[in-house]
XYZ file of C-alpha atoms in Angstrom:
554
model
C 239.919 20.686 209.709
C 239.190 22.616 206.573
C 236.655 20.005 205.421
C 234.915 20.089 208.827
C 234.719 23.875 208.688
C 233.314 23.699 205.157
C 230.730 21.173 206.337
C 229.646 23.475 209.164
C 229.341 26.365 206.715
C 227.245 24.264 204.346
C 224.979 23.034 207.145
C 224.554 26.583 208.431
C 223.809 27.826 204.936
C 221.305 24.998 204.401
C 219.547 25.732 207.707
C 219.479 29.431 206.833
C 218.029 28.647 203.401
C 215.258 26.542 204.916
C 214.477 29.191 207.520
C 214.571 31.893 204.866
C 212.172 29.951 202.599
C 209.705 29.580 205.451
C 209.950 33.271 206.222
C 209.317 33.992 202.547
C 206.139 31.857 202.731
C 204.811 34.108 205.480
C 205.766 37.185 203.483
C 203.925 35.952 200.392
C 200.832 34.423 201.984
C 198.706 37.578 201.928
C 199.763 38.793 198.471
C 200.288 35.503 196.590
C 198.844 32.655 198.667
C 199.208 30.092 195.874
C 202.920 30.825 195.599
C 203.355 30.766 199.375
C 201.752 27.339 199.680
C 203.747 26.087 196.692
C 207.022 27.205 198.358
C 206.046 25.580 201.639
C 205.188 22.277 199.933
C 208.494 22.398 198.030
C 210.298 22.754 201.347
C 208.278 19.836 202.744
C 209.252 17.601 199.818
C 212.911 18.432 200.467
C 212.860 17.829 204.223
C 209.840 15.474 204.610
C 209.002 17.361 207.781
C 206.162 19.781 208.420
C 206.577 22.987 210.382
C 203.200 23.182 212.114
C 203.842 26.629 213.512
C 204.435 27.998 210.009
C 201.316 26.252 208.678
C 199.266 27.679 211.536
C 200.662 31.169 211.002
C 199.985 31.040 207.256
C 196.390 29.972 207.931
C 195.949 32.771 210.477
C 197.286 35.387 208.033
C 194.895 34.087 205.351
C 191.952 34.534 207.726
C 193.088 37.994 208.793
C 193.372 39.177 205.198
C 189.926 37.779 204.313
C 188.366 39.399 207.385
C 189.437 42.785 206.001
C 187.968 42.227 202.523
C 185.339 44.568 201.112
C 183.320 41.584 199.913
C 180.800 40.538 202.586
C 180.821 36.885 201.508
C 184.589 36.685 201.983
C 184.321 38.267 205.434
C 181.538 35.799 206.290
C 183.738 32.850 205.311
C 186.648 34.326 207.269
C 184.426 34.446 210.346
C 183.225 30.898 209.679
C 186.820 29.730 209.273
C 187.828 31.498 212.483
C 184.990 29.725 214.264
C 185.984 26.338 212.839
C 189.496 26.883 214.175
C 188.169 26.740 217.769
C 191.292 28.706 218.674
C 192.064 31.890 220.563
C 194.428 32.727 217.693
C 191.419 33.694 215.553
C 189.563 35.494 218.346
C 190.204 38.967 216.895
C 188.385 37.962 213.692
C 185.296 36.836 215.621
C 185.434 40.029 217.678
C 185.645 42.114 214.507
C 182.629 40.337 212.999
C 180.482 41.345 215.984
C 181.423 44.960 215.322
C 180.474 44.782 211.624
C 177.522 46.548 210.035
C 175.900 43.314 208.820
C 173.480 41.511 211.177
C 174.132 38.049 209.691
C 177.890 38.459 210.114
C 177.301 39.501 213.718
C 175.179 36.392 214.359
C 177.875 34.107 212.914
C 180.481 35.745 215.157
C 178.307 35.372 218.252
C 177.531 31.732 217.419
C 181.229 30.882 217.664
C 182.083 33.266 220.512
C 179.418 31.555 222.606
C 181.382 28.298 222.308
C 184.465 29.875 223.884
C 184.477 30.095 227.665
C 187.014 32.709 228.610
C 187.126 36.369 229.608
C 187.795 37.805 226.095
C 184.738 36.006 224.651
C 182.646 37.174 227.632
C 183.692 40.790 227.044
C 182.905 40.483 223.334
C 179.432 39.120 224.104
C 178.844 41.886 226.639
C 179.783 44.479 224.043
C 177.391 42.925 221.528
C 174.626 42.823 224.150
C 174.932 46.516 224.888
C 176.081 48.276 221.718
C 174.890 46.395 218.631
C 172.305 48.337 216.594
C 170.535 45.052 215.746
C 167.959 43.572 218.094
C 168.692 40.010 216.944
C 172.371 40.424 217.853
C 171.715 41.942 221.266
C 169.140 39.274 222.102
C 171.491 36.484 220.994
C 174.347 37.885 223.075
C 172.100 38.250 226.145
C 170.876 34.689 225.668
C 174.399 33.262 225.691
C 175.487 35.397 228.644
C 172.464 34.073 230.546
C 173.194 30.453 229.580
C 176.764 30.883 230.797
C 175.359 32.406 233.991
C 177.730 35.342 233.743
C 177.776 37.601 236.779
C 176.266 40.687 235.135
C 173.945 38.902 232.688
C 170.801 40.080 234.509
C 171.884 43.720 234.155
C 172.338 43.404 230.393
C 169.002 41.621 230.019
C 167.253 44.305 232.095
C 168.868 47.046 230.006
C 167.707 45.487 226.743
C 164.186 44.853 228.069
C 163.809 48.460 229.254
C 165.084 49.707 225.886
C 162.356 47.867 223.945
C 158.585 48.484 223.882
C 156.343 46.198 226.020
C 155.519 44.128 222.940
C 158.885 42.347 223.351
C 158.563 41.461 227.049
C 157.357 37.851 226.461
C 160.752 37.136 224.936
C 162.711 37.797 228.165
C 161.610 35.237 230.795
C 163.755 32.543 229.145
C 166.837 34.729 229.668
C 166.193 35.326 233.366
C 165.344 31.648 233.971
C 168.602 30.538 232.340
C 170.703 33.032 234.282
C 169.641 31.794 237.719
C 171.210 34.678 239.658
C 169.485 36.356 242.585
C 168.657 39.381 240.410
C 167.345 37.143 237.607
C 165.145 35.179 240.017
C 163.610 38.412 241.294
C 162.978 39.562 237.714
C 161.415 36.223 236.774
C 159.138 36.364 239.808
C 157.947 39.807 238.702
C 157.340 38.585 235.151
C 155.266 35.685 236.484
C 152.893 38.326 237.842
C 153.067 40.717 234.895
C 149.868 42.429 233.727
C 150.359 40.920 230.264
C 149.069 37.326 230.161
C 151.512 36.355 227.400
C 154.445 37.449 229.565
C 153.109 35.321 232.430
C 152.686 32.322 230.127
C 156.238 32.575 228.781
C 157.524 32.908 232.338
C 155.803 29.665 233.346
C 157.207 27.841 230.311
C 160.695 29.158 231.077
C 160.405 27.900 234.649
C 159.688 24.412 233.265
C 162.416 24.584 230.644
C 165.021 25.228 233.329
C 163.430 22.921 235.934
C 162.927 25.707 238.456
C 160.669 23.876 240.889
C 161.257 26.626 243.474
C 158.500 28.515 241.618
C 155.931 25.715 242.043
C 153.899 27.349 244.862
C 153.294 30.404 242.693
C 152.333 28.281 239.668
C 149.846 26.294 241.760
C 148.103 29.511 242.753
C 148.013 30.697 239.143
C 146.451 27.468 237.822
C 142.954 28.704 238.648
C 143.301 31.885 236.558
C 140.673 32.486 233.900
C 143.119 33.117 231.083
C 143.108 29.963 228.920
C 146.728 30.240 227.825
C 147.880 30.643 231.416
C 145.749 27.716 232.573
C 147.281 25.475 229.929
C 150.834 26.543 230.809
C 150.176 25.865 234.507
C 148.609 22.467 233.778
C 151.677 21.517 231.778
C 154.119 22.875 234.371
C 152.594 21.003 237.307
C 153.120 17.672 235.554
C 156.501 18.490 234.049
C 157.815 19.520 237.481
C 156.332 16.357 239.090
C 154.167 18.244 241.597
C 152.099 15.407 243.078
C 150.342 17.813 245.437
C 148.652 19.465 242.453
C 146.641 16.373 241.360
C 143.276 17.822 242.568
C 143.931 21.038 240.639
C 144.761 19.063 237.498
C 141.603 16.939 237.844
C 139.563 20.129 237.898
C 141.331 21.456 234.793
C 140.914 18.139 232.955
C 137.159 18.026 233.575
C 136.051 21.614 233.054
C 138.450 23.311 230.701
C 138.697 23.923 226.937
C 140.475 21.325 224.814
C 144.061 22.639 224.921
C 143.935 22.958 228.720
C 142.277 19.577 229.064
C 144.975 17.813 227.019
C 147.767 19.438 229.073
C 146.039 18.478 232.353
C 145.407 14.864 231.253
C 149.028 14.400 230.196
C 150.247 15.865 233.505
C 147.983 13.548 235.482
C 149.362 10.625 233.476
C 152.903 11.739 234.265
C 151.989 11.924 237.946
C 150.949 8.272 237.879
C 147.276 8.168 236.811
C 147.553 5.736 233.895
C 143.800 5.778 233.283
C 144.246 9.158 231.581
C 145.968 7.451 228.655
C 142.553 6.250 227.408
C 141.150 9.802 227.578
C 144.100 11.088 225.535
C 143.588 8.312 222.965
C 139.939 9.262 222.519
C 140.885 12.898 221.942
C 143.546 11.839 219.447
C 141.021 9.728 217.553
C 138.871 12.847 217.202
C 141.759 14.148 215.011
C 143.174 16.623 217.498
C 146.844 16.931 216.516
C 147.873 18.153 219.984
C 146.319 15.048 221.550
C 148.212 12.930 219.017
C 151.504 14.440 220.195
C 150.435 13.985 223.826
C 150.548 10.212 223.259
C 154.341 10.365 222.922
C 155.773 8.626 225.964
C 152.528 6.785 226.683
C 153.181 3.036 226.160
C 150.362 0.968 224.684
C 149.023 3.717 222.396
C 150.985 2.608 219.323
C 147.990 0.963 217.609
C 145.977 4.164 217.972
C 148.825 6.133 216.424
C 149.150 3.622 213.603
C 145.433 3.986 212.885
C 145.841 7.771 212.730
C 148.773 7.454 210.324
C 146.247 6.419 207.653
C 144.042 9.496 207.989
C 143.676 11.893 205.072
C 144.062 14.848 207.442
C 147.553 16.017 206.505
C 148.385 17.591 209.871
C 147.143 14.629 211.928
C 148.955 12.194 209.612
C 152.311 13.997 210.002
C 152.008 14.164 213.777
C 150.951 10.535 214.030
C 154.050 9.478 212.061
C 156.234 11.660 214.289
C 154.644 10.241 217.466
C 154.863 6.646 216.248
C 158.531 7.218 215.463
C 159.088 8.609 218.966
C 157.514 5.419 220.314
C 160.175 3.425 218.381
C 157.512 1.653 216.336
C 158.921 0.454 212.958
C 155.494 0.779 211.341
C 156.305 4.483 211.019
C 159.030 3.832 208.421
C 156.997 3.567 205.174
C 155.142 6.754 206.112
C 158.259 8.650 207.197
C 159.911 8.492 203.796
C 157.277 10.632 201.958
C 157.537 13.220 204.755
C 161.287 13.514 204.231
C 161.179 13.484 200.427
C 158.981 16.232 199.028
C 159.016 15.911 195.255
C 157.241 19.224 194.729
C 159.762 21.093 196.941
C 156.932 23.442 197.930
C 155.926 21.785 201.193
C 157.852 21.837 204.429
C 157.479 21.773 208.185
C 157.316 24.192 211.047
C 156.630 23.619 214.719
C 153.334 25.173 215.838
C 152.620 25.882 219.492
C 149.255 25.699 221.242
C 147.672 28.876 222.595
C 149.479 28.387 225.915
C 152.755 27.380 224.282
C 152.924 24.233 226.402
C 152.302 21.845 223.506
C 153.657 21.792 219.979
C 152.792 19.945 216.811
C 154.346 19.412 213.424
C 152.656 21.690 210.925
C 152.808 21.104 207.175
C 153.294 24.474 205.460
C 153.815 25.893 201.990
C 157.354 27.260 201.740
C 158.105 30.707 200.425
C 160.166 30.956 197.170
C 163.742 29.752 197.612
C 165.007 32.783 195.726
C 164.198 34.995 198.740
C 166.101 35.202 202.042
C 162.897 34.236 203.876
C 162.454 31.216 201.605
C 166.009 30.029 202.297
C 165.365 30.231 206.029
C 162.013 28.445 205.616
C 163.807 25.517 204.015
C 166.581 25.557 206.580
C 164.102 25.328 209.461
C 162.089 22.635 207.660
C 165.222 20.594 206.965
C 166.313 20.828 210.602
C 162.967 19.387 211.645
C 163.331 16.612 209.066
C 166.824 15.834 210.370
C 165.320 15.510 213.850
C 162.877 12.931 212.472
C 165.757 11.124 210.798
C 167.742 11.004 214.047
C 164.643 9.610 215.788
C 164.526 6.817 213.193
C 167.987 5.742 214.368
C 166.354 4.289 217.485
C 164.332 1.823 215.402
C 165.570 -1.699 214.668
C 168.496 -1.212 212.318
C 166.958 -3.018 209.341
C 164.051 -0.563 209.359
C 166.313 2.453 209.841
C 168.479 1.378 206.911
C 165.386 0.977 204.718
C 164.676 4.680 205.283
C 168.319 5.549 204.573
C 168.340 3.572 201.315
C 165.200 5.353 200.113
C 166.708 8.767 200.889
C 169.988 7.949 199.150
C 168.101 6.830 196.029
C 166.014 10.002 195.887
C 166.953 13.024 193.804
C 167.055 15.230 196.908
C 170.550 15.038 198.424
C 169.939 17.566 201.212
C 170.336 14.995 203.983
C 173.422 13.183 202.703
C 175.837 14.851 205.214
C 173.451 14.067 208.096
C 172.919 10.483 206.886
C 176.644 9.819 206.569
C 177.291 11.231 210.019
C 174.691 8.862 211.485
C 176.093 5.854 209.626
C 179.630 6.677 210.773
C 178.501 6.500 214.405
C 176.788 3.104 213.951
C 179.591 1.085 212.332
C 177.845 -2.289 212.158
C 178.264 -4.898 209.420
C 174.979 -3.971 207.651
C 176.042 -0.302 207.723
C 179.480 -1.091 206.313
C 177.844 -3.179 203.581
C 175.577 -0.272 202.665
C 178.504 2.168 202.609
C 180.533 -0.128 200.373
C 177.594 -0.448 197.982
C 177.228 3.330 197.828
C 180.980 3.802 197.353
C 180.697 1.877 194.079
C 177.280 3.128 192.966
C 176.818 5.336 189.927
C 174.381 8.217 189.742
C 175.233 10.529 192.614
C 178.852 11.714 193.023
C 177.926 13.327 196.349
C 176.706 10.035 197.851
C 179.559 8.042 196.334
C 182.279 10.406 197.551
C 180.748 10.691 201.017
C 180.590 6.890 201.295
C 184.268 6.642 200.348
C 185.099 9.307 202.926
C 183.258 7.546 205.758
C 184.892 4.206 204.903
C 188.259 5.974 204.906
C 187.453 7.577 208.269
C 186.489 4.157 209.668
C 189.822 2.778 208.357
C 188.136 0.042 206.354
C 190.483 -1.929 204.070
C 190.100 -0.965 200.440
C 190.850 1.780 197.904
C 189.069 4.471 199.929
C 192.098 6.548 200.904
C 193.284 6.836 197.307
C 189.766 7.747 196.155
C 189.517 10.480 198.767
C 192.892 11.868 197.707
C 191.879 11.772 194.035
C 188.525 13.436 194.658
C 190.083 16.211 196.724
C 192.689 16.931 194.075
C 190.036 17.056 191.356
C 187.290 19.016 193.095
C 189.437 21.582 194.880
C 189.962 23.756 191.809
C 186.300 24.535 191.255
C 184.464 23.959 194.546
C 183.289 26.896 196.614
C 182.203 26.865 200.241
C 178.722 28.150 200.998
C 177.171 28.291 204.451
C 173.500 28.351 205.307
C 172.135 31.700 206.526
C 172.299 31.999 210.331
C 168.992 31.923 212.215
C 168.170 34.332 215.004
C 166.702 33.189 218.332
C 163.200 34.081 217.176
C 163.594 32.213 213.875
C 164.718 28.984 215.513
C 161.966 28.787 218.120
C 160.888 25.159 218.437
C 164.198 23.809 217.121
C 166.104 21.913 219.793
C 169.241 21.234 217.763
C 170.803 24.184 215.978
C 174.238 24.391 214.427
C 175.654 26.696 211.796
C 176.437 24.460 208.813
C 177.671 24.497 205.234
C 175.632 23.449 202.222
C 175.821 19.833 201.039
C 178.756 19.853 198.592
C 180.606 22.396 200.711
C 180.127 20.184 203.750
C 181.674 17.242 201.887
C 184.767 19.325 201.130
C 185.066 20.470 204.745
C 184.454 16.973 206.102
C 187.035 15.505 203.726
C 189.742 17.962 204.725
C 188.846 17.559 208.379
C 189.146 13.763 208.220
C 192.511 14.020 206.482
C 193.843 16.543 208.968
C 192.608 14.510 211.936
C 194.906 11.697 210.799
C 197.818 14.008 211.678
C 200.123 12.277 209.227
C 202.515 14.086 206.930
C 200.997 12.930 203.656
C 197.418 13.902 204.536
C 198.416 17.426 205.538
C 200.368 17.789 202.299
C 197.307 16.654 200.299
C 195.143 19.296 201.949
C 197.764 21.981 201.284
C 198.020 20.795 197.669
C 194.267 21.223 197.315
C 194.405 24.669 198.932
C 197.127 25.688 196.496
C 194.695 25.471 193.562
C 191.487 26.508 195.355
C 189.498 29.672 194.912
C 190.363 32.259 197.531
C 187.042 32.013 199.408
C 187.268 28.239 199.687
C 190.843 28.480 200.925
C 189.725 30.862 203.651
C 187.180 28.444 205.116
C 189.744 25.621 205.210
C 192.318 27.819 206.942
C 190.327 27.452 210.147
C 190.596 23.656 209.995
C 194.361 23.972 209.532
C 194.640 26.048 212.699
C 192.507 23.636 214.732
C 194.415 20.513 213.729
C 197.959 21.932 213.991
C 197.673 23.380 217.496
């Protein structure tokens, strides 16, 4: 009996010791995070069991402490980490970021709040829409409330529009069109008849964007207006909304109007079934009109014309011809795509340029502002997003041609697109892709490419030394690597970009992707490896990874 009693005492003492050590981890995590993680890992080695609730709580406390830091960069990473967590646990950090005095921090908070669909996130967005001192924040919040079709979205949009001078009114039709409420529809109808032609044009484009064919009768009546921008927008809308009854109106616009209106009308007539208009568009494209070149996208049989235009010395026409040929899934675009993606001078980039009526857009080659400035960083971010769109379009080509583009990019000195490339290759998973990844996993020259290739092969569970290499890399790099995120873009800055996501810079993205892949495995060893890396990391890097810990332990 005595031995049994002693055993019970020892077991109780052991359980208390384990519980006490875990409690001590939580006590230390804010003051001495390295020590806290070390104690937790020591406990794991003794028991070979993880306590996910403790891990999650430690990560949450790390984020909370960082969100209170005086250093703006640390607070930014805390907000980013809270967003990566995709958890209501970190909601208070996102809410706090929207109340900060920094507009970029507010935009990061709103970006992640918009991905949550519950009442607390709605209230936070409403507060940002009504009380932020920054126009970009209020506009962003209104935009997301409209997209979510929240009940009172129209009221917040109206309040912001009345607060601003008339100069800003063209920005608002897209909000009302997205909202779709009775009040928003009434507001959009008023804006379609606004005294300012630019407001009317943006209202027409917003109607098309949200496929609001209930406004077609009004657009038909407006098509005969004398304002060129409005005529173009109407010509585009009638085709995009498949209004077959408007064919006579479009014929009139195609025969009598200036070039931008004529191109929009011809393309609409083609979309409505008049295939003879394809020849008219080809002739306009051959006259080196870049908008006509883009109008050939989606018109089968025009590939040879586009290929001819690829060889022009006109830089703008050349770029748009390559883009259009790529959209037509013609592999002849490949040799010409590579120089567009790899700019050796690093001074040239891309921006989307709209026509006078905003109904058509072309790729414009521009000189980028210095990278040392905030504007220059955003220039490059926008340009790179456009290039990534071109790269994703190349995925639809025959795989041998797509991989020829990928090989050229991986060999180049510019490693900007490595995270995007590896994400695309991961989704393909064919034998030629696996062969390429295995080649890159052994290649010398670029550690970023090599380590990403090992990571993707590990993620795809390919046989080989990839798991050990990932573990080794993480243990080596964790001590010195810092996480940096790209500056957030406001609604106005990302006009013309159809795919926007807040992302980390290339090496930072590799670190995040590596830890994410390990944590997704949900095995004991992988979690311990990530915690081991976090134990030796710089504080700011540890903060960003805390969000991943929360997401994968819930």
